[in-house]
C-alpha positions as a printed Julia matrix, in Angstrom:
270×3 Matrix{Float64}:
 44.83   97.41  63.82
 46.22   98.7   67.09
 43.94   98.1   70.03
 43.82  101.76  71.01
 43.14  103.24  67.58
 39.79  103.62  65.9
 39.35  103.78  62.17
 36.65  106.23  61.03
 35.03  103.64  58.76
 34.14  100.46  60.64
 32.08   97.44  59.71
 30.14   95.2   62.02
 32.23   92.44  63.52
 35.68   93.91  63.07
 37.95   96.54  61.55
 37.27   97.83  58.06
 38.68   95.98  55.08
 40.84   98.07  52.77
 40.83   97.5   49.01
 43.99   98.79  47.31
 43.68   99.22  43.54
 47.16   99.59  42.04
 50.29   97.95  43.42
 53.0   100.06  41.87
 55.65  101.92  43.85
 53.17  104.05  45.76
 50.69  101.25  46.25
 53.47   99.25  47.88
 54.3   102.19  50.13
 50.66  102.28  51.26
 50.75   98.54  51.87
 53.88   98.84  54.01
 52.18  101.23  56.42
 48.54  100.1   56.31
 48.81   96.35  55.71
 50.18   95.64  59.18
 47.26   97.49  60.81
 44.17   96.63  58.78
 43.03   93.8   56.48
 44.3    94.78  53.02
 43.14   93.3   49.71
 45.24   94.33  46.73
 44.52   94.29  43.0
 46.75   95.11  40.06
 46.24   94.07  36.42
 49.92   93.18  36.13
 51.01   90.16  38.21
 53.22   91.14  41.15
 55.5    89.3   43.51
 54.03   88.77  46.99
 53.69   91.91  49.11
 53.83   91.68  52.89
 50.49   92.54  54.47
 48.55   92.26  51.2
 46.21   89.5   50.11
 45.91   89.54  46.35
 42.29   89.72  45.2
 40.17   90.25  42.13
 39.08   93.74  41.14
 35.56   92.97  42.34
 36.81   91.8   45.76
 39.07   94.82  46.29
 36.39   97.25  45.1
 33.85   95.65  47.45
 35.78   96.62  50.59
 34.78   99.21  53.18
 37.52  101.59  52.07
 38.84  101.57  48.49
 42.15  103.31  47.76
 42.86  104.16  44.12
 46.65  104.18  43.71
 46.62  104.69  39.95
 47.98  107.46  37.68
 45.66  110.34  36.84
 45.25  109.23  33.17
 43.98  105.83  34.38
 41.64  107.2   37.05
 38.46  107.63  34.99
 38.55  104.11  33.57
 39.41  102.69  36.99
 36.37  104.44  38.5
 34.19  102.98  35.76
 35.63   99.51  36.36
 35.02   99.54  40.13
 31.63  101.27  40.03
 29.51   98.06  39.78
 31.35   96.5   42.73
 31.28   99.37  45.25
 29.09   98.78  48.27
 26.72  101.4   49.64
 28.42  103.58  52.24
 31.95  102.72  51.13
 34.69  105.33  51.22
 36.74  105.84  48.05
 40.1   107.6   48.26
 42.57  108.57  45.56
 46.24  109.44  46.06
 46.93  111.43  42.87
 49.48  114.26  42.84
 46.87  116.76  41.63
 43.39  117.17  43.02
 41.07  119.34  40.88
 40.88  116.9   37.96
 40.64  113.7   40.06
 37.89  115.29  42.18
 35.92  116.06  39.04
 36.43  112.55  37.65
 35.35  110.82  40.87
 32.26  113.02  41.26
 31.24  112.15  37.7
 32.05  108.44  37.68
 31.37  107.12  41.18
 27.83  106.38  42.44
 26.08  108.74  44.84
 25.93  106.12  47.6
 29.69  106.18  48.22
 31.73  108.82  50.04
 34.81  110.31  48.38
 37.97  111.95  49.73
 40.79  113.18  47.54
 44.18  112.79  49.18
 47.73  113.65  48.28
 50.51  112.26  50.45
 53.19  114.95  50.09
 55.94  112.32  49.97
 56.93  109.31  47.92
 58.85  106.05  48.19
 62.21  107.87  48.13
 61.45  110.54  50.74
 59.59  108.03  52.94
 62.33  105.42  53.09
 62.98  106.31  56.72
 59.29  106.29  57.67
 56.35  108.67  57.32
 56.19  110.12  60.83
 55.68  113.87  60.67
 55.21  113.94  56.9
 52.31  115.82  55.33
 49.2   114.5   53.65
 46.46  116.71  52.18
 42.82  115.62  52.42
 40.23  117.18  50.12
 36.55  116.6   51.04
 34.57  115.68  47.94
 31.51  113.79  49.16
 30.46  112.58  52.6
 31.55  113.36  56.14
 34.61  111.17  56.71
 37.37  113.73  56.07
 37.92  114.92  59.65
 37.65  111.44  61.2
 40.13  110.1   58.63
 42.49  113.01  59.3
 42.36  112.17  63.01
 43.1   108.5   62.33
 46.07  109.37  60.13
 47.47  111.67  62.81
 46.95  109.18  65.62
 47.96  105.96  63.86
 50.6   106.99  61.31
 51.72  110.27  62.95
 51.09  112.11  59.7
 50.54  115.87  59.5
 47.06  115.81  57.95
 46.0   119.05  56.24
 42.43  119.63  55.04
 42.01  121.78  51.93
 39.85  122.13  48.85
 41.14  120.64  45.58
 41.65  124.17  44.26
 43.66  125.25  47.32
 45.82  122.14  46.97
 46.57  122.56  43.27
 47.28  126.28  43.6
 50.0   125.66  46.2
 51.23  122.38  44.67
 51.88  124.16  41.38
 54.69  125.97  43.16
 55.66  123.43  45.84
 55.83  120.44  43.5
 55.69  121.87  40.0
 58.69  124.13  40.43
 60.77  121.53  42.29
 60.19  118.83  39.68
 60.89  121.31  36.9
 64.25  122.36  38.34
 65.16  118.75  39.1
 64.31  117.71  35.54
 66.58  120.41  34.11
 69.46  119.49  36.43
 69.21  115.82  35.49
 69.46  116.83  31.83
 72.64  118.81  32.66
 74.49  115.77  34.02
 77.23  114.89  34.7
 77.17  117.27  37.66
 80.0   117.85  40.17
 80.15  115.34  43.01
 83.46  116.09  44.77
 84.03  119.85  45.02
 80.56  120.83  46.18
 79.05  123.21  48.69
 76.51  122.36  51.37
 73.83  124.21  49.43
 74.63  122.26  46.25
 74.52  118.96  48.17
 71.08  119.9   49.5
 69.96  120.68  45.96
 71.19  117.29  44.78
 69.27  115.62  47.6
 66.13  117.2   46.18
 67.01  115.89  42.73
 67.53  112.37  44.07
 64.14  112.42  45.82
 62.28  112.89  42.53
 64.72  111.48  39.96
 63.15  108.02  39.89
 59.5   109.05  39.98
 57.46  107.41  37.25
 57.14  109.62  34.13
 53.38  109.89  34.67
 54.02  111.6   38.02
 55.96  114.41  36.34
 53.32  114.59  33.6
 50.5   114.89  36.14
 52.27  117.54  38.2
 53.19  119.71  35.22
 50.32  119.11  32.78
 47.27  118.21  34.85
 47.5   120.92  37.5
 45.52  123.9   36.14
 47.78  126.35  37.99
 51.12  124.89  36.85
 51.36  126.69  33.46
 51.29  130.12  35.12
 54.06  129.1   37.53
 56.19  127.75  34.66
 55.7   130.88  32.57
 56.61  133.14  35.5
 59.69  131.07  36.37
 61.05  130.88  32.83
 60.17  134.54  32.22
 62.12  135.68  35.27
 65.0   133.33  34.37
 65.12  134.84  30.87
 65.15  138.37  32.3
 67.98  137.45  34.64
 69.96  135.84  31.82
 69.55  138.98  29.73
 70.7   141.2   32.61
 73.77  139.04  33.13
 74.64  139.15  29.43
 74.28  142.94  29.38
 76.37  143.39  32.53
 79.02  141.07  31.12
 79.27  143.14  27.96
 79.61  146.37  29.98
 82.31  144.83  32.18
 84.22  143.66  29.12
 84.06  147.13  27.59
 85.21  148.76  30.83
 88.07  146.29  31.12
 88.04  146.62  34.88
 89.1   144.12  37.57
 90.97  140.86  37.41
 87.78  138.78  37.71
 88.81  137.13  40.98
 86.14  136.51  43.59
 86.44  138.57  46.79
 84.08  136.31  48.83
């Protein structure tokens, strides 16, 4: 921990210990930025190679820390909460990093004991987009139980230079259905259309391909969570595909009229 920074959750005799449950791609990203600043105990059911800044621990040890970060997929969240419940200490802060927030908030309220505080978070970046660092990137914090949201937001801004946004789970999912849901949907379709041009491309197409590359290697459960576990995503999908179908029909009709008129040589005048 930097000498000049204060973490919102402190224990007597030193900085807070962080328990990280889940050491997959995103868990490792958390470790890279938090492990050098605070004592970090990591647990994962699958054996992992050593991770810099992380001391491997049992589930009970990691869950007994001052702050417990749940870096697990949404489908595994309920069972993980049940597994850590007996080991959580009174006054601990539990944080999740799932891509959706309404469902995880409900699960944590139901499964975690009343004596722990809860904040739902969603870092709006991943291992691909954060390869050059996280400075200036956005993270959403959703207060669920307790009073640590604003202090944690301040710590994230001061220590990691993140753009911390406070919102309700519903506000997050409503906007994420468009911001993430639509982007991942388009990227998924483009990947299925490969091979795509790589030489004769425009700047706009190159930017689009950069978006595809940022999400191409996300774990399948990330796409599933974004598209199936966000209650607002179905409406966005239906609207997008409905408008795309209308546009396709208009283009087909215009093409038929042009063919009947027999006008023009078809060359672009741009």
